[in-house]
CSV table of C-alpha atoms and ligand atoms in Angstrom, one decimal:
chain,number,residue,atom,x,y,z
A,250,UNK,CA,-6.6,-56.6,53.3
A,251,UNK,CA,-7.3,-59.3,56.0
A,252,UNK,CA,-5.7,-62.7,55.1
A,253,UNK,CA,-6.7,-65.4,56.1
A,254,UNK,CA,-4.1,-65.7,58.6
A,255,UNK,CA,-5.5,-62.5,60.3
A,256,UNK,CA,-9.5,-63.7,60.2
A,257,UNK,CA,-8.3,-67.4,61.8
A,258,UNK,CA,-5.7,-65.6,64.4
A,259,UNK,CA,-8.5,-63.1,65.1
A,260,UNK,CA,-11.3,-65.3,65.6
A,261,UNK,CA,-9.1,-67.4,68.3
A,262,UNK,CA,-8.6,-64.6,71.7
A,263,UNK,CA,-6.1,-66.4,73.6
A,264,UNK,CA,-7.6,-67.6,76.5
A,265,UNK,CA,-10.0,-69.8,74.1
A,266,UNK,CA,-8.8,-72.6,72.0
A,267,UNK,CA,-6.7,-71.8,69.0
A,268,UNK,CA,-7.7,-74.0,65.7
A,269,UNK,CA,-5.3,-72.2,63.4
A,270,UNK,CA,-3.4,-75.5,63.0
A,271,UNK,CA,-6.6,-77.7,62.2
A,272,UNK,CA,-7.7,-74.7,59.5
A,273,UNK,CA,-4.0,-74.4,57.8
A,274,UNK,CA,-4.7,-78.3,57.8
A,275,UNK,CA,-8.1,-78.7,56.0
A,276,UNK,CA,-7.0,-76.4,53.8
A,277,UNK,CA,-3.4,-78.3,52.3
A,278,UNK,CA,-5.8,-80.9,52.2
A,279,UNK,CA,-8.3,-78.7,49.8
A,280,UNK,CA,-5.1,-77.5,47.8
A,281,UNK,CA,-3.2,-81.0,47.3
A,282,UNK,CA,-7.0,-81.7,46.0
A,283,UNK,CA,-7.4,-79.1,43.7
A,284,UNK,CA,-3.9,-80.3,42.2
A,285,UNK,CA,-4.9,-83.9,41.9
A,286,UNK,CA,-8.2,-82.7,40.0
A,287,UNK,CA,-5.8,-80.6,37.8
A,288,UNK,CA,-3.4,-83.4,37.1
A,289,UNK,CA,-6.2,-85.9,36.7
A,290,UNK,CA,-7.7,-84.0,34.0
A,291,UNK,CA,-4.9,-83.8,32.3
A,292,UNK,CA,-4.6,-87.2,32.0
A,293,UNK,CA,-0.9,-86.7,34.5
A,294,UNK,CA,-2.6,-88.4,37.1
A,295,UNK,CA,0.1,-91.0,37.1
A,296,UNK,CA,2.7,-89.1,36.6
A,297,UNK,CA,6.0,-89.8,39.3
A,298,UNK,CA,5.9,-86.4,40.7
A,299,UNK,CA,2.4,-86.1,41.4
A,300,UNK,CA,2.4,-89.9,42.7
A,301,UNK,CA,4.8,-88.7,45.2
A,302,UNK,CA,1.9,-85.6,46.2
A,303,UNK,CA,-1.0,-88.0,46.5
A,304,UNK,CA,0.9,-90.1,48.2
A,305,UNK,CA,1.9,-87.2,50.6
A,306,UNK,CA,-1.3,-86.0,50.9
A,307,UNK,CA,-2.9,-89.6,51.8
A,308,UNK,CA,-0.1,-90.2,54.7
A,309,UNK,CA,-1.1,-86.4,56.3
A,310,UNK,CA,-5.1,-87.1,55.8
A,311,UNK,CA,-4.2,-90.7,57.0
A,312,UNK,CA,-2.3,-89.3,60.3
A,313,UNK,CA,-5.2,-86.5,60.8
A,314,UNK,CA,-8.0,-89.1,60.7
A,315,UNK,CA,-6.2,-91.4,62.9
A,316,UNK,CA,-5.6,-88.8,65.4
A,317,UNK,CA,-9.1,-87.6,65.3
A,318,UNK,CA,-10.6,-91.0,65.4
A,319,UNK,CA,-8.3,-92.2,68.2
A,320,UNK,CA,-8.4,-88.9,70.3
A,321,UNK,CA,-10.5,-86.0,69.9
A,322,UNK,CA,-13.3,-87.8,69.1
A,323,UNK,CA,-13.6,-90.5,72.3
A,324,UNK,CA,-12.6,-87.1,74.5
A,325,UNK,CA,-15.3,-85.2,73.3
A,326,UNK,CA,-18.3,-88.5,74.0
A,327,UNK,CA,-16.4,-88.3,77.4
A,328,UNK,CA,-17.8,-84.8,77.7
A,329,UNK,CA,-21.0,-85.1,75.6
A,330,UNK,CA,-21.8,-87.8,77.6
A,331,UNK,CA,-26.2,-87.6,77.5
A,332,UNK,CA,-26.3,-85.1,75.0
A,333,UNK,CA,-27.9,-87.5,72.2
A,334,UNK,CA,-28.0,-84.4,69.9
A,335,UNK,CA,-24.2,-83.6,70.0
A,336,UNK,CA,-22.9,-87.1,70.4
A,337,UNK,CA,-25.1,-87.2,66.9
A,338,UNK,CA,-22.8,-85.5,65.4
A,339,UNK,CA,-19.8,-87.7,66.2
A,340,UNK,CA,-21.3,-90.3,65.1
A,341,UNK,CA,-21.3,-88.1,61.8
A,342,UNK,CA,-18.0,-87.2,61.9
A,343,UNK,CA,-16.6,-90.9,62.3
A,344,UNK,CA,-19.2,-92.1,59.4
A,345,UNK,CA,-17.7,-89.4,57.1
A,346,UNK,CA,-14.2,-90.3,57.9
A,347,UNK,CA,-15.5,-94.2,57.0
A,348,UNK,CA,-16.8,-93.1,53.9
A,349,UNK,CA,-13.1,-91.5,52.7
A,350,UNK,CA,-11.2,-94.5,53.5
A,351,UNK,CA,-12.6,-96.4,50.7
A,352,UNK,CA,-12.6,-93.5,48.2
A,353,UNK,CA,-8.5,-93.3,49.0
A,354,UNK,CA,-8.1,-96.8,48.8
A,355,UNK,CA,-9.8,-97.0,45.1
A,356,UNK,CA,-8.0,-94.6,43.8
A,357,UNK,CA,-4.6,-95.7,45.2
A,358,UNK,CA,-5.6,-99.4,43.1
A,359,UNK,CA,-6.4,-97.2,40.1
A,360,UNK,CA,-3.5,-95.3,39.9
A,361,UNK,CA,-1.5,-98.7,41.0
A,362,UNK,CA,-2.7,-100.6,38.2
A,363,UNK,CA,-4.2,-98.0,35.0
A,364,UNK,CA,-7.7,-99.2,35.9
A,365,UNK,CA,-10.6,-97.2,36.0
A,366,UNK,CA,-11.6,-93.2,36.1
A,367,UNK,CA,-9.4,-91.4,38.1
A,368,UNK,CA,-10.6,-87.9,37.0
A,369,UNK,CA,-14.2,-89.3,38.0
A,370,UNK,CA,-13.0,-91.1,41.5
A,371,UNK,CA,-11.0,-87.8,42.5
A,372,UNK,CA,-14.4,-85.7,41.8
A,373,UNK,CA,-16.1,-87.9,44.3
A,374,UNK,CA,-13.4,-87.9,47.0
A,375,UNK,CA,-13.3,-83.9,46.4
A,376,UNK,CA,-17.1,-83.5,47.2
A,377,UNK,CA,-16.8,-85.9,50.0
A,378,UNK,CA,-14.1,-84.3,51.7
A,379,UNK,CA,-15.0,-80.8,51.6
A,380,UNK,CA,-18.8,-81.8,52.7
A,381,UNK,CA,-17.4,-83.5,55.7
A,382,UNK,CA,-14.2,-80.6,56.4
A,383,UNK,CA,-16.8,-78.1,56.3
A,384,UNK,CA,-19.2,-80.3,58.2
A,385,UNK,CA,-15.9,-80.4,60.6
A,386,UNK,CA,-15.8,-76.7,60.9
A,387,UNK,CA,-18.9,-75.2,61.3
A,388,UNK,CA,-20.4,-77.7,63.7
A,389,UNK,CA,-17.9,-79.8,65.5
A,390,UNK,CA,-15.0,-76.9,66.0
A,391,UNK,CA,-17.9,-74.7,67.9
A,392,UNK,CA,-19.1,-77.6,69.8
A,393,UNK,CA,-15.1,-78.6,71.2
A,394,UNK,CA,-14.8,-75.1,71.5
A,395,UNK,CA,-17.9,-75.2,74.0
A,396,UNK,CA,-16.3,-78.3,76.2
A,397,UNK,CA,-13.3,-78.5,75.8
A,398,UNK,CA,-10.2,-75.8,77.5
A,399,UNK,CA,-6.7,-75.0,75.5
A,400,UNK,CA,-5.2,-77.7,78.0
A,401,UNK,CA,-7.5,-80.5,76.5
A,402,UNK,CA,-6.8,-78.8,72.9
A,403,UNK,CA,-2.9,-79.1,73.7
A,404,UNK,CA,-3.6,-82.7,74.4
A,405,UNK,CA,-4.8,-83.4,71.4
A,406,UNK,CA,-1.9,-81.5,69.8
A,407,UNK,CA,0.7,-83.6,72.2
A,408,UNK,CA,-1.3,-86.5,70.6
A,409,UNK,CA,-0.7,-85.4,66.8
A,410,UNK,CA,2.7,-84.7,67.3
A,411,UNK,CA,3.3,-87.8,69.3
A,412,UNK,CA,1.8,-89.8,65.8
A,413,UNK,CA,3.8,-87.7,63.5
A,414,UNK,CA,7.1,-87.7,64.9
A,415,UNK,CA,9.6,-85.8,63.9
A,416,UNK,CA,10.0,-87.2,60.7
A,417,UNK,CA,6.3,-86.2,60.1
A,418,UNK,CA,6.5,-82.8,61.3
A,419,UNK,CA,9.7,-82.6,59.2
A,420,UNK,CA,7.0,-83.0,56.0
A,421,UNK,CA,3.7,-81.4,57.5
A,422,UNK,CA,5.5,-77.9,58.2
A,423,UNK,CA,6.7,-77.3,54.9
A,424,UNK,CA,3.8,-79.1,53.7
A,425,UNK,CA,1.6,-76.7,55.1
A,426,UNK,CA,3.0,-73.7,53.7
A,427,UNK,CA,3.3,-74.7,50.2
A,428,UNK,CA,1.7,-72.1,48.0
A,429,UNK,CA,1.0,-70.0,51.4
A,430,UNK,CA,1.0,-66.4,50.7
A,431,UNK,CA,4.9,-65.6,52.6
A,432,UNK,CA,3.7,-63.2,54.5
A,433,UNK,CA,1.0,-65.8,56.1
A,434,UNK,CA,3.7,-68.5,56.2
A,435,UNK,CA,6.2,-66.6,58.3
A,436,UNK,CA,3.5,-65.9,60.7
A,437,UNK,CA,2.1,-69.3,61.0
A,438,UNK,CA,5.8,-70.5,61.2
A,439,UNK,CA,6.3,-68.1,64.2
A,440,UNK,CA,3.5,-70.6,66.1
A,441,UNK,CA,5.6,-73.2,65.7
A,442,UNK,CA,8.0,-74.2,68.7
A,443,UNK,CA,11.5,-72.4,67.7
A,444,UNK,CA,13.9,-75.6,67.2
A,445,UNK,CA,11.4,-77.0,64.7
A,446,UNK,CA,11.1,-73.7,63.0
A,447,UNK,CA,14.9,-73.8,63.2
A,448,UNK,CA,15.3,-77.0,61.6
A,449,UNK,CA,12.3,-75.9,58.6
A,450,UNK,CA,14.6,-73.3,57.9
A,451,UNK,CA,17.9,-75.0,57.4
A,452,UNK,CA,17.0,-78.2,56.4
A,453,UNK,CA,13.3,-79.5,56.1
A,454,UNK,CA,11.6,-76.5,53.4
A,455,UNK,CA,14.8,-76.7,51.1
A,456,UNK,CA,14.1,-80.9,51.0
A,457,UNK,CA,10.5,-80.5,50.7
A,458,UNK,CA,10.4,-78.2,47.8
A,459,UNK,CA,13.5,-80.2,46.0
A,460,UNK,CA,11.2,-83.4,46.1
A,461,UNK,CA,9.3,-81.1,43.6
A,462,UNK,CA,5.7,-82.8,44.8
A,463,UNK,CA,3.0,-82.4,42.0
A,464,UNK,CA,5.6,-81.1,39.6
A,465,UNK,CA,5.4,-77.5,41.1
B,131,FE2,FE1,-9.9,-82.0,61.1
């Protein structure tokens, strides 16, 4: 059976950019999601232990946004620079990211101060964000992946690890795999750079799970 490891690994020939990191991405995002809906509906919403997942969730969204916003996005006009059709779609991307801020920002008051429908508010963030990750993948990954070279994509990784520090990195890598088929973990772990994968092991994976996020 492929996983989905295999499909984004084989889709990415090495001498073309690799966008395993920005899938593995959208796709904690989709999962923290899906257990925010579950915990909303259950009226848990509020709970400590799935306070402490929104809240990691919002600081990783917050930090990819950013990141985007600051970097990829400004690179890629660079190189777009008079094709109105494609800079379009940048434009798109950077109203869509707009249009989330708010949604997070509501729902962080609700859950701050018992007011209004978080079940409801966490629906509308979840069609939001997966119209604009998907938007993300099938139209602006093939269109970096057009102008822009692995060096330009390692920039922008340089950039996102530059934001997230180590202290970041020492939540996003185990944050990442969380409810990752093993198998699919160890091989994404094995594109990580060997002292971070070092210090998951020993010290940052046994931390993140003990935190117990979402009461999982
Ligand atoms: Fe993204």
């Amino acid at each position: 059976m492929t996983t989905e490891i295999e499909r984004i690994v084989t889709a990415n020939p090495p001498d073309r950019i690799n966008f395993t990191e920005m899938y593995v991405t959208h796709d904690a995002f989709r999962r923290d999601l899906d257990r925010m809906t579950a915990a909303a509906a259950a009226g848990r919403a509020a709970a400590p232990k799935v306070l402490e997942g929104w809240k990691t969730f919002t600081r990783q969204l917050e930090v990819h946004h950013t990141v985007e916003d600051a970097w990829l996005w400004p690179k890629l006009r660079e190189r777009l620079a008079g094709r109105p059709g494609d800079l379009r779609l940048l434009d798109e991307m950077e109203a869509e990211h707009a249009l989330i801020d708010p949604q997070l920002a509501a729902i962080d008051t609700a859950l701050a101060t018992g007011s209004g429908e978080v079940a409801g508010m966490v629906g509308e963030l979840r069609v939001a964000l997966e119209d604009h990750l998907s938007h993300e993948e099938a139209d602006a990954l093939p269109l970096i992946a057009s102008v822009m070279t692995p060096k330009d994509w390692a920039g922008f990784r340089g950039a996102m690890a530059r934001r997230q520090r180590l202290s970041g990195a020492a939540e996003w890598i185990p944050w990442i795999i969380d409810g990752m088929p093993p198998e699919d973990a160890r091989r994404w772990l094995r594109r990580m750079p060997p002292p971070l994968r070092l210090l998951n092991r020993l010290s940052w994976q046994a931390r993140y799970r003990g935190r117990g996020l979402w009461d999982h």
